[in-house]
Coordinates of C-alpha atoms in Angstrom, one line a residue:
Chain K
G23 CA 0.1 -0.1 -0.3
A24 CA 0.7 3.6 -0.3
V25 CA 3.3 4.9 2.4
V26 CA 3.5 8.4 4.0
S27 CA 6.5 9.2 6.4
Q28 CA 7.0 12.3 8.7
H29 CA 10.3 13.7 10.0
P30 CA 10.9 14.1 12.7
S31 CA 8.7 11.8 14.9
R32 CA 9.4 13.5 17.9
V33 CA 10.9 17.3 18.8
I34 CA 11.4 19.1 21.9
C35 CA 12.3 22.7 21.2
K36 CA 12.5 26.1 23.2
S37 CA 9.4 28.7 23.1
G38 CA 10.0 31.2 20.4
T39 CA 12.1 29.0 18.2
S40 CA 10.5 27.2 14.9
V41 CA 10.2 23.9 14.0
K42 CA 9.8 22.4 10.7
I43 CA 8.2 18.8 9.9
E44 CA 8.4 16.9 6.7
C45 CA 5.8 14.7 5.4
R46 CA 6.8 12.6 2.4
S47 CA 4.8 10.2 0.1
L48 CA 7.2 7.6 -0.3
D49 CA 5.9 5.4 -3.2
F50 CA 3.1 7.5 -5.2
Q51 CA 2.8 11.3 -6.3
A52 CA 0.4 13.3 -3.9
T53 CA -1.0 16.2 -5.3
T54 CA -2.7 17.1 -2.3
M55 CA -1.8 16.7 1.2
F56 CA -3.5 17.3 4.5
W57 CA -2.2 18.5 8.0
Y58 CA -4.0 17.8 10.9
R59 CA -3.5 18.3 14.5
Q60 CA -4.4 15.9 17.5
F61 CA -5.0 16.9 21.1
P62 CA -4.5 13.8 23.8
K63 CA -8.0 11.8 23.3
Q64 CA -9.4 14.0 20.6
S65 CA -10.3 13.6 17.5
L66 CA -8.3 14.5 14.2
M67 CA -8.6 18.7 13.5
L68 CA -7.9 19.5 10.1
M69 CA -5.6 22.7 10.0
A70 CA -5.4 22.9 6.1
T71 CA -4.8 21.5 2.5
S72 CA -1.9 21.6 0.7
N73 CA -2.0 21.7 -2.8
E74 CA 1.5 21.0 -4.6
G75 CA 2.7 24.3 -6.5
S76 CA 0.1 26.7 -4.8
K77 CA -0.9 28.3 -1.7
A78 CA -2.6 26.0 1.2
T79 CA -5.9 26.3 2.0
Y80 CA -6.3 26.8 5.6
E81 CA -9.3 26.1 7.9
Q82 CA -11.2 28.7 9.9
G83 CA -9.0 29.4 13.2
V84 CA -5.7 28.4 11.7
E85 CA -3.2 31.1 11.9
K86 CA -1.4 31.0 8.3
D87 CA 1.5 33.1 9.8
K88 CA 2.1 31.0 12.3
F89 CA 1.6 27.4 10.6
L90 CA 3.3 27.6 7.3
I91 CA 2.9 25.1 4.9
N92 CA 4.9 24.6 1.6
H93 CA 4.0 21.8 -1.2
A94 CA 7.0 22.1 -3.4
S95 CA 6.6 18.5 -4.9
L96 CA 4.5 16.0 -5.5
T97 CA 6.0 14.0 -2.8
L98 CA 7.0 16.3 0.0
S99 CA 4.8 19.1 2.1
T100 CA 6.4 20.9 5.1
L101 CA 4.9 22.4 8.0
T102 CA 6.8 25.1 9.6
V103 CA 5.0 26.2 13.6
T104 CA 6.6 29.8 13.7
S105 CA 7.7 31.2 17.0
A106 CA 6.3 28.2 18.8
H107 CA 4.7 28.4 22.1
P108 CA 3.8 25.7 24.7
E109 CA -0.1 25.8 23.6
D110 CA 1.4 24.7 20.3
S111 CA 2.4 21.3 21.8
S112 CA 0.5 18.7 20.0
F113 CA 0.6 15.7 17.7
Y114 CA 0.7 16.6 14.2
I115 CA -0.4 14.4 11.5
C116 CA 0.1 14.4 7.7
S117 CA -1.9 12.6 5.4
A118 CA -1.7 12.1 1.4
D119 CA -4.4 11.9 -1.0
L120 CA -4.8 8.7 -3.1
V121 CA -7.1 9.4 -5.8
V122 CA -6.5 6.5 -8.2
G123 CA -7.8 3.3 -6.9
G124 CA -9.8 3.8 -4.0
N125 CA -10.2 7.5 -3.3
E126 CA -8.9 7.6 0.3
Q127 CA -5.8 9.4 2.4
F128 CA -2.8 7.9 3.7
F129 CA -1.6 8.9 7.0
G130 CA 2.0 9.7 8.2
P131 CA 3.2 8.1 11.3
G132 CA 2.7 11.5 13.1
T133 CA 5.3 14.1 15.0
R134 CA 4.9 14.7 18.5
L135 CA 5.9 18.8 19.2
T136 CA 6.9 19.6 22.6
V137 CA 7.6 23.2 23.4
L138 CA 9.4 24.1 26.4
Chain T
G8 CA -22.2 19.9 6.3
D9 CA -21.0 16.2 6.2
S10 CA -20.5 14.9 10.0
V11 CA -19.8 11.7 11.6
T12 CA -21.2 10.8 14.7
Q13 CA -19.7 7.9 17.0
M14 CA -21.2 6.3 20.0
E15 CA -19.9 8.0 23.3
G16 CA -17.2 6.9 25.8
P17 CA -14.5 3.8 25.8
V18 CA -15.3 0.6 24.8
T19 CA -13.8 -2.2 27.3
L20 CA -14.0 -6.1 26.8
S21 CA -12.6 -9.0 27.3
E22 CA -10.5 -11.1 24.9
E23 CA -12.9 -12.9 22.4
A24 CA -15.7 -10.8 23.2
F25 CA -18.0 -9.4 20.4
L26 CA -17.0 -5.6 19.7
T27 CA -19.6 -3.4 18.2
I28 CA -18.7 0.6 17.8
N29 CA -21.6 2.4 16.3
C30 CA -21.2 5.1 13.6
T31 CA -23.7 7.3 11.8
Y32 CA -23.3 10.1 9.4
T33 CA -24.8 13.0 7.8
A34 CA -24.1 13.9 4.2
T35 CA -25.4 14.9 0.6
G36 CA -25.4 12.2 -2.0
Y37 CA -23.3 9.3 -1.8
P38 CA -20.2 9.5 0.6
S39 CA -17.3 6.9 0.9
L40 CA -17.0 5.6 4.1
F41 CA -14.1 4.7 6.3
W42 CA -12.8 3.0 9.6
Y43 CA -9.3 4.1 10.6
V44 CA -7.5 2.9 13.7
Q45 CA -4.6 4.3 15.8
Y46 CA -2.3 2.5 17.9
P47 CA -0.9 4.6 21.0
G48 CA 1.6 7.2 19.7
E49 CA 1.0 6.2 16.1
G50 CA -0.9 8.2 13.0
L51 CA -3.9 6.6 11.4
Q52 CA -4.3 3.4 9.4
L53 CA -7.1 2.6 7.4
L54 CA -8.9 -0.5 8.3
L55 CA -11.2 -0.9 6.0
K56 CA -13.8 1.0 3.6
A57 CA -16.7 1.0 1.7
T58 CA -17.7 3.6 -1.0
K59 CA -21.2 2.6 -2.0
A60 CA -24.6 1.5 -0.3
D61 CA -24.9 -2.1 0.8
D62 CA -20.9 -2.7 0.7
K63 CA -19.3 -4.4 3.3
G64 CA -15.6 -3.8 4.0
S65 CA -13.5 -6.3 5.9
N66 CA -10.1 -6.5 7.2
K67 CA -8.4 -8.4 10.0
G68 CA -11.6 -9.9 10.9
F69 CA -13.4 -6.4 11.5
E70 CA -16.2 -5.4 8.9
A71 CA -18.6 -2.8 8.5
T72 CA -21.5 -2.5 6.2
Y73 CA -22.5 0.8 4.4
R74 CA -26.3 1.0 5.4
K75 CA -27.5 4.2 3.4
E76 CA -31.3 3.6 4.6
T77 CA -29.9 4.0 8.4
T78 CA -26.9 6.3 7.3
S79 CA -24.7 4.0 9.6
F80 CA -21.5 2.2 9.2
H81 CA -21.0 0.1 12.3
L82 CA -17.8 -1.5 13.0
E83 CA -17.8 -5.1 14.4
K84 CA -15.5 -8.1 15.1
G85 CA -16.6 -11.4 16.7
S86 CA -13.8 -12.2 18.5
V87 CA -11.5 -9.5 19.9
Q88 CA -7.7 -10.1 21.1
V89 CA -5.4 -7.9 23.3
S90 CA -3.7 -6.5 20.3
D91 CA -6.9 -4.8 19.0
S92 CA -6.8 -2.0 21.7
A93 CA -6.5 0.8 20.0
V94 CA -8.8 4.0 19.2
Y95 CA -11.0 3.6 16.2
F96 CA -12.1 6.3 13.9
C97 CA -15.6 6.5 11.4
A98 CA -14.5 9.2 8.6
L99 CA -16.5 9.6 5.5
R100 CA -15.5 11.3 2.2
G101 CA -18.0 13.3 0.4
R102 CA -18.4 13.0 -3.4
G103 CA -16.4 15.3 -5.3
N104 CA -14.7 16.4 -2.0
N105 CA -11.2 15.6 -0.8
R106 CA -11.5 16.1 3.0
L107 CA -12.3 13.8 5.6
A108 CA -14.7 14.4 8.1
F109 CA -13.9 12.3 11.2
G110 CA -15.8 11.1 14.3
K111 CA -14.5 11.4 17.7
G112 CA -12.9 7.9 18.3
N113 CA -13.7 5.4 20.5
Q114 CA -11.0 4.1 22.6
V115 CA -11.1 0.0 22.8
V116 CA -9.2 -1.5 25.9
V117 CA -9.3 -5.1 25.7
I118 CA -8.5 -7.2 28.8
P119 CA -6.9 -10.6 28.5

């Protein structure tokens, strides 16, 4: 099946620094990738939809200047949390759209961000 | 808009017991329906799916049938194992829409 990777799996940073998370589709091309945020014991909250070669579409309430998304190629999307604060600590999950063969999304393993 | 409702609360049961997790949905037209499973500290894995009414998705002993008349997609497994302990999410994807709508998830704990 289609594989999506994320890097890093865990990151701890100081308040005020920026953190970049990578999402890669390893064996397929993804024109669309999605970024989610998940709080403990809760469901996934869609943050933004990332389209290759164009600007991301952010969900209501998500600060585009704080959560920068770049989708520069068909296999890579990055999420940069700028000037991170403790309230940004969360589990961030990406997914990639596989339209051919099943109309489903494949999810990365997630990145645990802890801001001190 | 599209939405998914899962039954409230965690589910705790003994090994080899029968598992049912209810899922109902609201959507226009004929969405695709999915069950995802999340193990501790990991991302989501697709468990099974159904793309049209009366389809039955199945995988690893789990089954769910797409019931348009009751707008439901309940997950069932006849005999659970400890390794089935995880969080299960029901989700839908509308026609012509590339976004998933998730239910709140159900924590399943299987006791030996």
